[in-house]
Coordinates of C-alpha atoms in Angstrom, one line a residue:
Chain Y
M1234 CA 29.6 -11.6 5.9
D1235 CA 28.4 -13.5 2.9
L1236 CA 24.7 -13.7 3.4
V1237 CA 23.3 -15.8 0.6
G1238 CA 26.5 -17.7 -0.3
R1239 CA 27.2 -16.2 -3.7
P1240 CA 30.5 -17.4 -5.1
A1241 CA 31.4 -13.9 -6.2
D1242 CA 33.0 -12.9 -2.9
A1243 CA 36.4 -14.3 -3.6
G1244 CA 36.7 -12.2 -6.7
R1245 CA 35.5 -9.3 -4.8
V1246 CA 38.4 -9.4 -2.4
A1247 CA 40.9 -9.8 -5.2
F1248 CA 39.4 -6.9 -7.1
E1249 CA 39.6 -4.8 -4.0
R1250 CA 43.3 -5.2 -3.8
E1251 CA 43.8 -4.4 -7.5
A1252 CA 41.5 -1.4 -7.2
S1253 CA 43.3 0.1 -4.3
S1254 CA 46.7 -0.2 -5.9
S1255 CA 45.6 1.5 -9.1
R1256 CA 43.7 4.1 -7.1
A1257 CA 46.3 6.8 -6.7
P1258 CA 45.1 10.2 -7.8
S1259 CA 42.8 9.0 -10.4
A1260 CA 39.5 10.3 -11.7
P1261 CA 37.5 7.8 -13.6
F1262 CA 35.4 10.5 -15.2
A1263 CA 36.5 10.8 -18.7
G1264 CA 35.0 13.5 -20.7
A1265 CA 34.7 16.2 -18.1
P1266 CA 33.5 19.4 -19.6
N1267 CA 36.9 21.0 -19.4
G1268 CA 40.2 20.7 -21.1
E1269 CA 42.4 23.4 -19.5
H1270 CA 43.6 21.8 -16.4
A1271 CA 46.6 19.5 -17.1
Q1272 CA 45.9 17.9 -13.8
S1273 CA 42.5 16.7 -14.7
D1274 CA 43.6 15.4 -18.1
A1275 CA 46.1 13.3 -16.3
D1276 CA 43.3 12.1 -14.1
A1277 CA 41.3 11.2 -17.1
V1278 CA 44.1 9.1 -18.5
A1279 CA 44.7 7.4 -15.3
S1280 CA 41.0 6.7 -14.9
R1281 CA 40.8 4.2 -17.7
A1282 CA 42.2 1.7 -15.4
Q1283 CA 39.3 2.0 -13.1
T1284 CA 36.3 -0.2 -13.9
S1285 CA 32.9 1.3 -14.2
K1286 CA 30.2 -0.8 -12.6
M1287 CA 27.5 1.2 -14.2
R1288 CA 27.4 3.9 -16.8
T1289 CA 24.8 6.1 -18.4
E1290 CA 25.1 7.3 -21.9
E1291 CA 23.1 10.3 -23.1
L1292 CA 20.5 9.5 -20.6
R1293 CA 17.4 11.6 -20.8
A1294 CA 14.3 11.2 -18.6
F1295 CA 10.9 12.7 -18.9
F1296 CA 7.8 13.2 -16.9
G1297 CA 5.1 13.6 -19.6
R1298 CA 6.5 16.4 -21.7
S1299 CA 9.0 17.9 -19.3
E1300 CA 12.5 16.7 -19.6
V1301 CA 14.1 16.4 -16.2
I1302 CA 17.4 14.7 -17.2
R1303 CA 19.0 16.2 -20.3
G1304 CA 21.5 13.8 -21.7
I1305 CA 23.7 12.7 -18.9
T1306 CA 26.8 10.5 -19.5
L1307 CA 28.3 9.4 -16.2
P1308 CA 30.4 6.4 -15.3
I1309 CA 29.9 4.9 -11.8
P1310 CA 33.1 3.3 -10.6
E1311 CA 32.9 -0.1 -8.9
K1312 CA 33.1 -0.3 -5.2
K1313 CA 33.3 3.4 -4.7
V1314 CA 30.8 5.8 -3.3
T1315 CA 29.6 8.3 -5.9
A1316 CA 27.7 11.2 -4.6
I1317 CA 25.2 13.2 -6.7
I1318 CA 24.7 16.7 -5.5
G1319 CA 22.7 19.6 -6.8
P1320 CA 19.9 22.0 -5.9
S1321 CA 16.3 20.7 -5.5
G1322 CA 14.7 19.8 -8.8
C1323 CA 18.0 19.3 -10.6
G1324 CA 17.0 15.7 -11.5
K1325 CA 19.4 13.9 -9.1
S1326 CA 16.7 11.6 -7.7
T1327 CA 15.2 10.9 -11.1
F1328 CA 18.7 10.1 -12.3
I1329 CA 19.3 7.3 -9.8
R1330 CA 15.8 6.0 -10.2
C1331 CA 16.7 5.4 -13.8
L1332 CA 19.6 3.2 -12.7
N1333 CA 17.3 0.5 -11.4
R1334 CA 14.3 1.2 -13.6
M1335 CA 12.3 2.8 -10.8
H1336 CA 11.7 5.9 -12.8
E1337 CA 9.3 4.1 -15.1
V1338 CA 6.9 3.1 -12.3
V1339 CA 5.6 6.6 -12.1
P1340 CA 2.8 7.1 -14.6
G1341 CA 3.8 9.2 -17.6
A1342 CA 7.5 8.7 -16.9
R1343 CA 9.9 7.5 -19.6
S1344 CA 13.6 7.7 -20.5
T1345 CA 15.9 7.5 -23.5
G1346 CA 19.6 6.8 -23.8
K1347 CA 21.5 4.0 -22.3
V1348 CA 22.1 2.6 -18.8
L1349 CA 24.8 0.0 -18.6
L1350 CA 25.3 -2.4 -15.8
D1351 CA 28.5 -4.4 -16.3
G1352 CA 28.5 -3.3 -19.8
Q1353 CA 25.0 -4.6 -20.5
E1354 CA 22.2 -2.2 -21.6
I1355 CA 19.5 -2.5 -18.9
S1356 CA 17.2 0.4 -19.6
R1357 CA 15.1 -1.6 -22.0
G1358 CA 14.7 -5.1 -23.2
V1359 CA 15.3 -6.7 -19.9
D1360 CA 13.0 -7.5 -17.0
P1361 CA 13.1 -4.6 -14.6
V1362 CA 12.5 -7.0 -11.7
R1363 CA 15.8 -8.7 -12.3
I1364 CA 17.6 -5.4 -12.5
R1365 CA 16.2 -4.3 -9.2
R1366 CA 17.4 -7.4 -7.6
R1367 CA 21.0 -6.5 -8.7
V1368 CA 20.6 -2.8 -8.0
G1369 CA 19.1 -2.2 -4.6
M1370 CA 17.7 1.0 -3.4
V1371 CA 17.3 2.9 -0.1
F1372 CA 14.7 5.6 -0.1
Q1373 CA 14.5 9.1 1.2
K1374 CA 11.9 8.2 3.8
P1375 CA 12.5 5.1 5.9
N1376 CA 9.9 2.6 4.6
P1377 CA 9.9 -0.6 6.5
F1378 CA 6.9 -2.7 5.7
P1379 CA 4.5 -1.6 8.5
T1380 CA 2.8 -4.9 9.0
M1381 CA 5.9 -6.9 9.2
S1382 CA 8.2 -7.6 12.2
I1383 CA 11.8 -6.4 12.2
R1384 CA 12.9 -10.0 11.4
D1385 CA 10.4 -10.3 8.5
N1386 CA 11.5 -6.9 7.1
V1387 CA 15.1 -8.1 6.9
L1388 CA 14.0 -11.3 5.1
A1389 CA 11.4 -9.6 2.9
G1390 CA 13.7 -9.1 0.0
L1391 CA 14.9 -12.7 0.0
R1392 CA 11.3 -14.0 0.2
L1393 CA 10.3 -11.9 -2.6
N1394 CA 13.1 -13.3 -4.6
G1395 CA 11.9 -16.7 -3.9
L1396 CA 14.9 -17.7 -1.7
R1397 CA 14.4 -19.8 1.4
P1398 CA 17.5 -19.1 3.5
K1399 CA 18.7 -22.2 5.3
D1400 CA 19.4 -20.3 8.5
P1401 CA 17.2 -17.2 8.6
A1402 CA 18.1 -16.4 12.2
S1403 CA 21.8 -16.0 11.5
L1404 CA 21.1 -14.2 8.3
V1405 CA 18.9 -11.7 10.1
E1406 CA 21.6 -11.3 12.7
S1407 CA 24.4 -10.7 10.3
A1408 CA 22.4 -8.2 8.2
L1409 CA 21.4 -6.3 11.3
R1410 CA 25.0 -6.4 12.6
R1411 CA 26.2 -4.9 9.4
V1412 CA 24.0 -1.9 9.9
A1413 CA 24.9 -1.8 13.6
L1414 CA 21.3 -2.3 14.6
W1415 CA 21.6 -5.8 16.1
D1416 CA 22.4 -4.8 19.6
E1417 CA 19.5 -2.3 19.7
V1418 CA 16.9 -4.7 18.4
K1419 CA 18.0 -8.3 19.2
D1420 CA 15.6 -8.6 22.1
G1421 CA 12.6 -7.6 20.0
L1422 CA 12.9 -9.0 16.5
G1423 CA 9.2 -9.8 16.6
R1424 CA 8.3 -6.2 17.1
S1425 CA 6.9 -4.1 14.3
G1426 CA 9.4 -2.3 12.2
L1427 CA 7.5 0.8 12.9
S1428 CA 8.3 0.6 16.6
L1429 CA 11.8 1.8 15.8
S1430 CA 13.0 5.4 15.6
G1431 CA 13.5 7.0 12.2
G1432 CA 17.2 6.4 12.1
Q1433 CA 16.8 2.8 13.2
Q1434 CA 14.1 2.3 10.6
Q1435 CA 16.4 3.6 7.9
R1436 CA 19.2 1.3 9.0
L1437 CA 16.6 -1.5 9.0
C1438 CA 15.8 -0.6 5.4
I1439 CA 19.5 -0.7 4.5
A1440 CA 19.7 -4.1 6.2
R1441 CA 16.7 -5.3 4.2
T1442 CA 18.5 -4.2 1.0
L1443 CA 21.8 -5.8 2.0
A1444 CA 20.2 -9.1 2.8
T1445 CA 19.4 -9.5 -0.9
E1446 CA 23.1 -9.0 -1.7
P1447 CA 22.7 -6.5 -4.5
E1448 CA 25.8 -5.4 -6.5
V1449 CA 24.9 -1.7 -6.5
I1450 CA 23.1 0.2 -3.7
L1451 CA 21.3 3.4 -4.7
M1452 CA 20.6 5.8 -1.8
D1453 CA 18.1 8.6 -2.4
E1454 CA 18.8 11.2 0.2
P1455 CA 18.9 8.5 2.9
C1456 CA 19.5 10.9 5.7
S1457 CA 17.1 13.7 4.9
A1458 CA 14.5 12.5 7.4
L1459 CA 17.1 11.7 10.1
D1460 CA 18.5 13.7 13.0
P1461 CA 22.3 14.4 13.1
I1462 CA 23.2 11.4 15.2
A1463 CA 21.3 9.0 13.1
T1464 CA 22.8 10.6 10.0
A1465 CA 26.3 10.1 11.4
R1466 CA 25.6 6.4 11.9
V1467 CA 24.2 6.0 8.4
E1468 CA 27.3 7.7 7.1
E1469 CA 29.6 5.5 9.1
L1470 CA 27.7 2.6 7.6
I1471 CA 28.2 3.8 4.1
H1472 CA 31.9 4.0 4.8
E1473 CA 31.9 0.3 5.9
L1474 CA 29.8 -0.8 2.9
Q1475 CA 31.9 0.7 0.2
S1476 CA 34.5 -2.0 0.4
S1477 CA 31.9 -4.5 -0.8
Y1478 CA 29.4 -2.5 -2.8
T1479 CA 29.1 0.1 -5.5
I1480 CA 27.2 2.9 -3.9
V1481 CA 25.4 5.9 -5.5
I1482 CA 24.1 8.4 -3.0
V1483 CA 22.0 11.4 -3.8
T1484 CA 22.3 14.2 -1.2
H1485 CA 21.6 17.9 -1.0
N1486 CA 23.9 18.1 1.9
M1487 CA 27.4 19.0 0.6
Q1488 CA 29.2 18.2 3.8
Q1489 CA 27.7 14.8 3.5
A1490 CA 28.9 14.3 0.0
A1491 CA 32.3 15.5 1.1
R1492 CA 32.3 13.1 4.0
V1493 CA 31.1 9.9 2.4
S1494 CA 32.0 9.9 -1.2
D1495 CA 35.0 9.1 -3.4
Y1496 CA 33.5 10.8 -6.5
T1497 CA 31.0 13.6 -6.8
A1498 CA 28.8 14.6 -9.7
F1499 CA 27.1 18.0 -9.7
F1500 CA 23.8 18.3 -11.4
Y1501 CA 22.1 21.5 -12.3
M1502 CA 18.8 21.8 -14.2
G1503 CA 19.0 18.2 -15.4
E1504 CA 22.5 18.6 -16.7
L1505 CA 25.7 17.2 -15.5
I1506 CA 27.9 20.3 -14.8
E1507 CA 31.0 18.7 -13.4
H1508 CA 32.2 15.4 -12.0
G1509 CA 35.4 14.2 -10.5
R1510 CA 37.1 13.0 -7.4
T1511 CA 35.3 14.4 -4.4
D1512 CA 38.4 16.0 -2.8
A1513 CA 39.4 17.7 -6.0
M1514 CA 35.9 18.9 -6.7
F1515 CA 35.5 20.4 -3.3
T1516 CA 38.9 22.1 -3.3
R1517 CA 39.3 23.0 -6.9
P1518 CA 36.0 23.1 -8.7
R1519 CA 36.5 23.6 -12.4
Q1520 CA 33.2 25.2 -13.2
Q1521 CA 31.9 28.5 -11.9
K1522 CA 28.5 27.0 -11.2
T1523 CA 30.0 24.2 -9.1
E1524 CA 32.0 26.7 -7.1
D1525 CA 28.9 28.9 -6.6
Y1526 CA 26.9 25.9 -5.4
I1527 CA 29.4 24.3 -3.1
T1528 CA 30.3 27.7 -1.6
G1529 CA 26.6 28.2 -0.9
R1530 CA 26.0 31.1 -3.3
F1531 CA 22.8 29.4 -4.5
G1532 CA 20.9 26.2 -4.1
Chain I
M238 CA 37.3 10.9 2.8
A239 CA 37.1 11.7 6.5
Q240 CA 36.5 15.3 7.0
P241 CA 35.3 16.9 10.2
V242 CA 31.6 17.3 10.5
Q243 CA 30.8 20.9 9.8
S244 CA 27.5 22.2 10.9
P245 CA 26.6 25.6 9.3
S246 CA 25.6 28.1 11.9
V247 CA 22.0 28.8 11.8
P248 CA 20.8 32.2 12.9
V249 CA 18.3 31.8 15.7
S250 CA 15.1 33.5 14.8
R251 CA 12.7 34.5 17.5
A252 CA 9.2 33.4 16.7
P253 CA 6.8 36.3 16.9
S254 CA 3.8 35.7 19.1
K255 CA 1.4 38.3 18.1
R256 CA -1.8 36.3 17.8
A257 CA -4.3 37.5 20.4
R258 CA -5.2 34.7 22.7
G259 CA -8.7 35.8 24.0
E260 CA -10.6 35.8 20.7
G261 CA -9.3 32.5 19.6
N262 CA -10.4 30.9 22.8
V263 CA -14.0 32.1 22.5
G264 CA -14.3 30.9 18.9
D265 CA -12.8 27.6 19.9
A266 CA -15.2 27.1 22.7
V267 CA -18.2 27.8 20.6
F268 CA -16.9 25.5 17.9
R269 CA -16.2 22.8 20.3
W270 CA -19.7 22.9 21.8
L271 CA -21.3 23.2 18.4
T272 CA -19.6 20.1 17.0
A273 CA -20.2 18.2 20.3
A274 CA -23.9 19.0 20.0
F275 CA -24.0 17.7 16.4
A276 CA -22.2 14.5 17.6
A277 CA -24.7 14.1 20.4
T278 CA -27.6 14.1 17.9
V279 CA -26.3 10.9 16.5
V280 CA -26.4 9.2 19.9
V281 CA -29.7 10.7 20.8
T282 CA -31.3 9.6 17.5
L283 CA -30.0 6.1 18.0
L284 CA -31.3 5.8 21.6
A285 CA -34.6 7.4 20.7
M286 CA -35.1 5.0 17.8
A287 CA -34.3 2.0 20.0
A288 CA -36.7 3.2 22.7
E289 CA -39.4 3.9 20.3
M290 CA -39.1 0.5 18.7
V291 CA -39.1 -1.3 22.0
G292 CA -42.3 0.7 22.9
A293 CA -44.0 -0.2 19.6
S294 CA -43.1 -3.9 20.0
W295 CA -43.9 -4.1 23.7
L296 CA -47.1 -6.0 23.2
S297 CA -45.3 -8.7 21.2
I298 CA -42.4 -8.8 23.6
R299 CA -44.7 -9.4 26.5
E300 CA -46.8 -12.0 24.7
F301 CA -44.0 -14.1 23.2
G302 CA -40.9 -13.2 25.2
A303 CA -37.8 -15.0 24.0
E304 CA -40.0 -17.5 22.1
F305 CA -40.3 -14.9 19.4
I306 CA -36.7 -15.3 18.1
V307 CA -36.7 -19.1 18.2
S308 CA -40.1 -19.8 16.9
R309 CA -40.6 -20.6 13.2
D310 CA -44.3 -20.0 13.1
W311 CA -45.6 -16.9 11.4
N312 CA -49.4 -17.0 11.2
P313 CA -51.2 -13.7 11.3
V314 CA -54.6 -15.5 11.3
T315 CA -54.0 -17.4 14.5
E316 CA -51.8 -14.6 15.8
E317 CA -48.7 -16.9 16.1
F318 CA -45.6 -14.9 15.5
G319 CA -42.0 -16.1 15.4
A320 CA -39.1 -14.3 13.7
L321 CA -36.6 -17.1 13.2
P322 CA -37.3 -17.6 9.4
F323 CA -36.8 -13.9 8.8
I324 CA -33.6 -13.7 10.8
Y325 CA -32.3 -16.8 9.0
G326 CA -33.3 -15.3 5.6
T327 CA -31.6 -12.0 6.3
V328 CA -28.4 -13.4 7.7
V329 CA -28.0 -16.2 5.1
S330 CA -28.8 -14.0 2.1
S331 CA -26.4 -11.3 3.3
L332 CA -23.6 -13.8 3.9
L333 CA -24.3 -15.4 0.5
A334 CA -24.0 -12.0 -1.0
L335 CA -20.7 -11.3 0.7
A336 CA -19.3 -14.7 -0.4
I337 CA -20.1 -13.9 -4.0
S338 CA -19.2 -10.2 -3.9
V339 CA -16.0 -9.9 -1.8
P340 CA -13.7 -11.8 -4.2
I341 CA -15.2 -9.9 -7.2
S342 CA -15.0 -6.6 -5.5
F343 CA -11.4 -7.0 -4.4
G344 CA -10.5 -8.0 -7.9
V345 CA -12.2 -4.9 -9.3
A346 CA -10.5 -2.7 -6.7
I347 CA -7.0 -4.2 -7.3
F348 CA -7.4 -3.8 -11.1
L349 CA -8.6 -0.3 -10.8
S350 CA -6.0 0.9 -8.3
E351 CA -3.0 -1.1 -9.4
M352 CA -3.3 -2.6 -12.8
A353 CA -5.6 -0.5 -15.1
P354 CA -3.9 1.8 -17.6
D355 CA -4.5 5.4 -16.9
W356 CA -7.1 6.0 -19.6
L357 CA -9.2 3.2 -18.4
R358 CA -9.0 3.9 -14.7
N359 CA -11.3 6.8 -14.3
P360 CA -14.0 5.9 -16.7
L361 CA -14.2 2.4 -15.2
G362 CA -14.1 3.6 -11.7
F363 CA -16.9 6.1 -12.5
L364 CA -19.0 3.3 -14.0
V365 CA -18.5 1.1 -10.9
E366 CA -19.7 4.0 -8.7
L367 CA -22.6 4.6 -11.0
L368 CA -23.7 1.0 -10.4
A369 CA -24.0 1.9 -6.7
A370 CA -26.4 4.7 -7.6
V371 CA -29.0 2.6 -9.4
P372 CA -32.2 2.5 -7.3
S373 CA -32.8 -0.9 -5.8
V374 CA -36.3 -1.2 -7.4
V375 CA -34.6 -1.2 -10.7
Y376 CA -32.4 -4.0 -9.7
G377 CA -35.5 -5.8 -8.5
L378 CA -37.2 -5.4 -11.9
W379 CA -34.2 -6.5 -13.7
G380 CA -34.0 -9.5 -11.4
I381 CA -37.6 -10.4 -12.2
F382 CA -37.2 -10.1 -15.9
A383 CA -33.7 -11.3 -16.4
L384 CA -32.0 -12.8 -13.3
A385 CA -34.7 -15.1 -12.0
P386 CA -35.4 -16.8 -15.3
W387 CA -31.7 -17.2 -15.9
M388 CA -31.1 -18.7 -12.4
R389 CA -34.1 -21.0 -12.9
D390 CA -33.2 -22.3 -16.3
T391 CA -29.4 -22.2 -16.3
V392 CA -27.6 -21.7 -13.0
E393 CA -29.7 -23.8 -10.7
P394 CA -29.9 -26.9 -12.9
A395 CA -26.2 -26.7 -13.5
L396 CA -25.5 -26.3 -9.7
R397 CA -27.8 -29.3 -9.0
E398 CA -26.0 -31.4 -11.6
H399 CA -22.5 -30.7 -10.4
L400 CA -22.9 -29.9 -6.7
G401 CA -26.2 -31.7 -6.1
F402 CA -24.7 -33.9 -3.5
L403 CA -24.6 -30.9 -1.2
P404 CA -27.9 -30.2 0.6
F405 CA -27.7 -26.5 -0.5
F406 CA -28.3 -27.3 -4.1
Q407 CA -31.2 -29.7 -4.0
G408 CA -34.9 -29.4 -4.6
P409 CA -36.8 -27.8 -7.4
N410 CA -35.4 -24.9 -9.3
Q411 CA -37.8 -22.1 -9.0
G412 CA -35.9 -19.0 -9.8
Y413 CA -37.2 -17.1 -6.8
G414 CA -35.4 -18.0 -3.7
M415 CA -32.5 -17.5 -1.4
L416 CA -29.9 -18.0 -4.1
T417 CA -31.4 -15.4 -6.5
G418 CA -31.9 -13.0 -3.6
G419 CA -28.2 -13.5 -2.6
V420 CA -27.0 -12.9 -6.1
V421 CA -28.9 -9.7 -6.5
L422 CA -27.6 -8.5 -3.2
A423 CA -24.1 -9.4 -4.3
I424 CA -24.6 -7.4 -7.5
M425 CA -25.8 -4.4 -5.4
I426 CA -23.1 -4.4 -2.8
T427 CA -20.2 -5.0 -5.3
P428 CA -20.0 -1.4 -6.3
T429 CA -19.9 -0.3 -2.7
I430 CA -17.2 -2.7 -1.6
S431 CA -15.1 -2.2 -4.7
S432 CA -15.2 1.6 -4.8
V433 CA -14.4 1.8 -1.1
S434 CA -11.6 -0.8 -1.4
R435 CA -10.2 1.0 -4.4
E436 CA -9.9 4.2 -2.3
V437 CA -8.3 2.3 0.5
L438 CA -5.8 0.7 -1.8
R439 CA -5.1 4.0 -3.5
V440 CA -4.1 5.8 -0.3
V441 CA -1.5 3.2 0.6
P442 CA 1.6 5.4 0.4
R443 CA 3.8 5.0 -2.7
T444 CA 6.8 4.5 -0.4
F445 CA 5.6 1.0 0.5
R446 CA 5.1 0.0 -3.1
E447 CA 8.5 1.4 -3.9
A448 CA 10.1 -0.5 -1.1
A449 CA 8.8 -3.8 -2.5
L450 CA 9.5 -2.8 -6.1
G451 CA 13.0 -1.8 -5.1
L452 CA 13.6 -5.2 -3.6
G453 CA 12.8 -6.8 -6.9
A454 CA 9.1 -7.6 -6.4
T455 CA 6.9 -8.2 -9.3
R456 CA 3.7 -6.3 -9.6
W457 CA 1.6 -9.0 -7.9
E458 CA 4.2 -9.5 -5.2
T459 CA 4.2 -5.8 -4.5
I460 CA 0.4 -5.8 -4.1
A461 CA 0.6 -8.9 -1.9
T462 CA 3.4 -7.8 0.4
A463 CA 3.2 -4.0 0.5
V464 CA -0.3 -2.9 -0.5
I465 CA -2.9 -5.3 0.8
P466 CA -1.3 -5.8 4.3
V467 CA -1.2 -2.1 4.8
A468 CA -4.8 -1.7 3.6
R469 CA -6.1 -4.7 5.5
S470 CA -8.2 -2.9 8.1
G471 CA -9.6 -0.6 5.5
L472 CA -10.6 -3.5 3.3
V473 CA -12.4 -5.1 6.2
G474 CA -14.2 -1.7 6.6
A475 CA -15.3 -1.9 3.0
V476 CA -16.7 -5.3 3.5
I477 CA -18.6 -4.1 6.6
L478 CA -20.1 -1.3 4.6
G479 CA -21.3 -3.8 2.0
L480 CA -22.7 -6.1 4.7
G481 CA -24.6 -3.2 6.1
R482 CA -26.1 -2.5 2.8
A483 CA -27.0 -6.2 2.3
L484 CA -28.6 -6.5 5.7
G485 CA -30.8 -3.5 5.2
E486 CA -31.7 -4.0 1.6
T487 CA -35.4 -4.3 1.1
M488 CA -36.9 -3.7 -2.3
A489 CA -34.8 -5.8 -4.7
I490 CA -34.6 -8.8 -2.4
T491 CA -38.3 -8.6 -1.6
M492 CA -39.0 -8.9 -5.3
L493 CA -36.7 -11.9 -5.7
I494 CA -36.4 -14.0 -2.6
G495 CA -39.8 -15.6 -2.8
N496 CA -41.2 -14.3 0.4
R497 CA -42.1 -17.5 2.2
P498 CA -41.4 -17.7 5.9
E499 CA -39.6 -21.0 5.9
I500 CA -36.2 -22.3 6.8
D501 CA -34.9 -24.6 4.1
V502 CA -31.3 -25.7 3.8
S503 CA -31.7 -25.6 0.0
L504 CA -30.7 -22.3 -1.4
F505 CA -33.1 -22.8 -4.3
A506 CA -36.1 -22.6 -1.9
P507 CA -37.9 -19.4 -1.3
A508 CA -37.2 -17.5 1.9
Y509 CA -38.0 -14.2 3.6
T510 CA -36.0 -11.5 5.1
M511 CA -36.7 -9.2 8.0
A512 CA -36.8 -6.1 5.9
S513 CA -39.1 -7.7 3.3
V514 CA -41.7 -8.9 5.8
I515 CA -42.0 -5.5 7.3
A516 CA -42.3 -3.8 3.9
N517 CA -44.8 -6.4 2.7
E518 CA -47.1 -6.8 5.7
F519 CA -47.0 -3.5 7.5
T520 CA -50.0 -2.1 5.6
E521 CA -52.2 -5.1 6.1
A522 CA -51.4 -5.5 9.8
T523 CA -54.5 -4.3 11.5
E524 CA -54.3 -6.2 14.8
D525 CA -52.3 -4.6 17.5
L526 CA -50.3 -7.8 18.2
Y527 CA -49.5 -8.2 14.5
L528 CA -48.2 -4.7 14.3
A529 CA -46.2 -5.2 17.5
A530 CA -44.7 -8.3 16.1
L531 CA -43.6 -6.5 12.9
A532 CA -42.2 -3.7 15.0
E533 CA -40.3 -6.3 17.0
I534 CA -38.8 -7.7 13.8
G535 CA -37.7 -4.2 13.0
L536 CA -36.1 -4.1 16.5
L537 CA -34.3 -7.4 15.8
L538 CA -33.1 -6.2 12.4
F539 CA -31.6 -3.2 14.2
L540 CA -30.0 -5.5 16.8
V541 CA -28.7 -7.9 14.2
T542 CA -27.1 -5.0 12.3
V543 CA -25.5 -3.6 15.4
L544 CA -24.3 -7.1 16.4
L545 CA -22.7 -7.8 13.0
N546 CA -21.2 -4.4 12.9
V547 CA -19.7 -4.9 16.4
L548 CA -18.3 -8.2 15.3
A549 CA -16.8 -6.8 12.2
R550 CA -15.3 -3.9 14.2
L551 CA -13.7 -6.4 16.6
L552 CA -12.3 -8.1 13.5
V553 CA -10.8 -4.8 12.3
W554 CA -9.2 -4.3 15.7
R555 CA -7.8 -7.7 15.8
V556 CA -6.4 -7.3 12.3
Q557 CA -4.9 -4.0 13.3
A558 CA -3.4 -5.4 16.5
Q559 CA -1.8 -8.2 14.4
G560 CA -0.5 -5.7 12.0
G561 CA 1.1 -3.9 14.9
A562 CA 2.9 -6.8 16.5
A563 CA 3.2 -9.7 14.1
T564 CA 5.8 -12.3 14.4

């Protein structure tokens, strides 16, 4: 499974065991805007044991003068799937684009506040290129490089990072196997990435991201351009990946959030309304707005 | 976290089909024939021009045959006409112009579309487009007063000193010649190539740039892996446009190339182009054969242009095919 041969993997397995033993009914989200429920207070206490891979503090993001993220503080637990839900325009995509410094590539975009990765502030003062190598991203629309073959698409990230894999063929195979695309494309690795169907393209893009072995994978509505079958496959894939990666997925599909995530954060108008364990949030939302949204009263 | 997949039931709406079919069809038919007629005028004009030029040059074609395009003699007094020096002059000056202009133009285009800060982008782009609008006679005048003396006194001696071992950079520095002609052509086609390339780069979807950036590419890597490959065929198209302008350019190059129907390997030596000889000598061509010979040069220019464009088009196809199925 280890593609590039990073020594971190042993630690990863050890951590996994530790994490699952302390998992119990914990919510890592301290500071939820609520104090009434004894249950969630207990969650908050238990949560301190859980490590945050990333964390934002008072994050604000702007496009020109308009403020689209209004001071969001959110921990992102390690090796868990965190879903961000909310109606269109609530800032969820902008939020995850702040996590790997992609927000700033749009002209006129800027942000304030902190983004921490392993406790280190990354939103300024560090080279965004290095952050993006650690925090990979899968986009809303499948975007394989159109002039590259399937094989070259998988290897593109490594080549960009200046790595010359010793055995590119097996690397391509293992990356494609992980996204369950290998059997479908193994006879035509030289074909253009564009020759694949939308769902296959998206899985190819995920394989391309995996091949660079990021620590965190951000997914910006990865299934919104896919049909239900392709969506189901990508969701299965997310399930499999969560044991090795920290995943943040933006979705406007609440069933999807319920199916794939461990934790959910609900955004509304650029603010964080509520966050917590996904099962708790979908069964016992603490805020009226959350309940309205997840029961489909608006959105 | 495994919950059963719930698909919300969507009420099936029946699409209303109230648009009358008859009217739309008549309008469409008229529209189709109208646009087809306009499209046909292009073909008809092209064929009519070719036929007319063949007719006008018939005398010369009958007199010299294939000899016309391989002969180097051009002597109106003895009525010896050969087009080779002009073909050479046109092709070499245009290729020279491309060699100088393409790297510069791509640099300008990449800067304008990818690198330039917002406040600079539009004014600079506008300025580049303005350059394309300067009449060619103005370029010619500027060439006579500024470019030719500079080439003669500075550039050509320097080239001879450092690259004089190459046959291209030998002989006397005269200022008026193939090199100066090529340089002025390069200056004239740079705005064309760079503004078209800029548009081509600009329409590369942001998703491809973001794909590269998201994988940790630097700005240059993003341009090299995600932008230029996607824009490749469009960039070739921009070069073709520039080439077309260089081949057909008449005024500025006539004022600077020296106008001597000779083939000299040295780029310092004067030369002559097909467009220039027609413009210069048409009014003084009183003999029928002389006139026919000039008309035949026009026909050849037409053919050279078509030929180079076809070659370039084939190149675009090849590039696109490679893009489709690369290994």
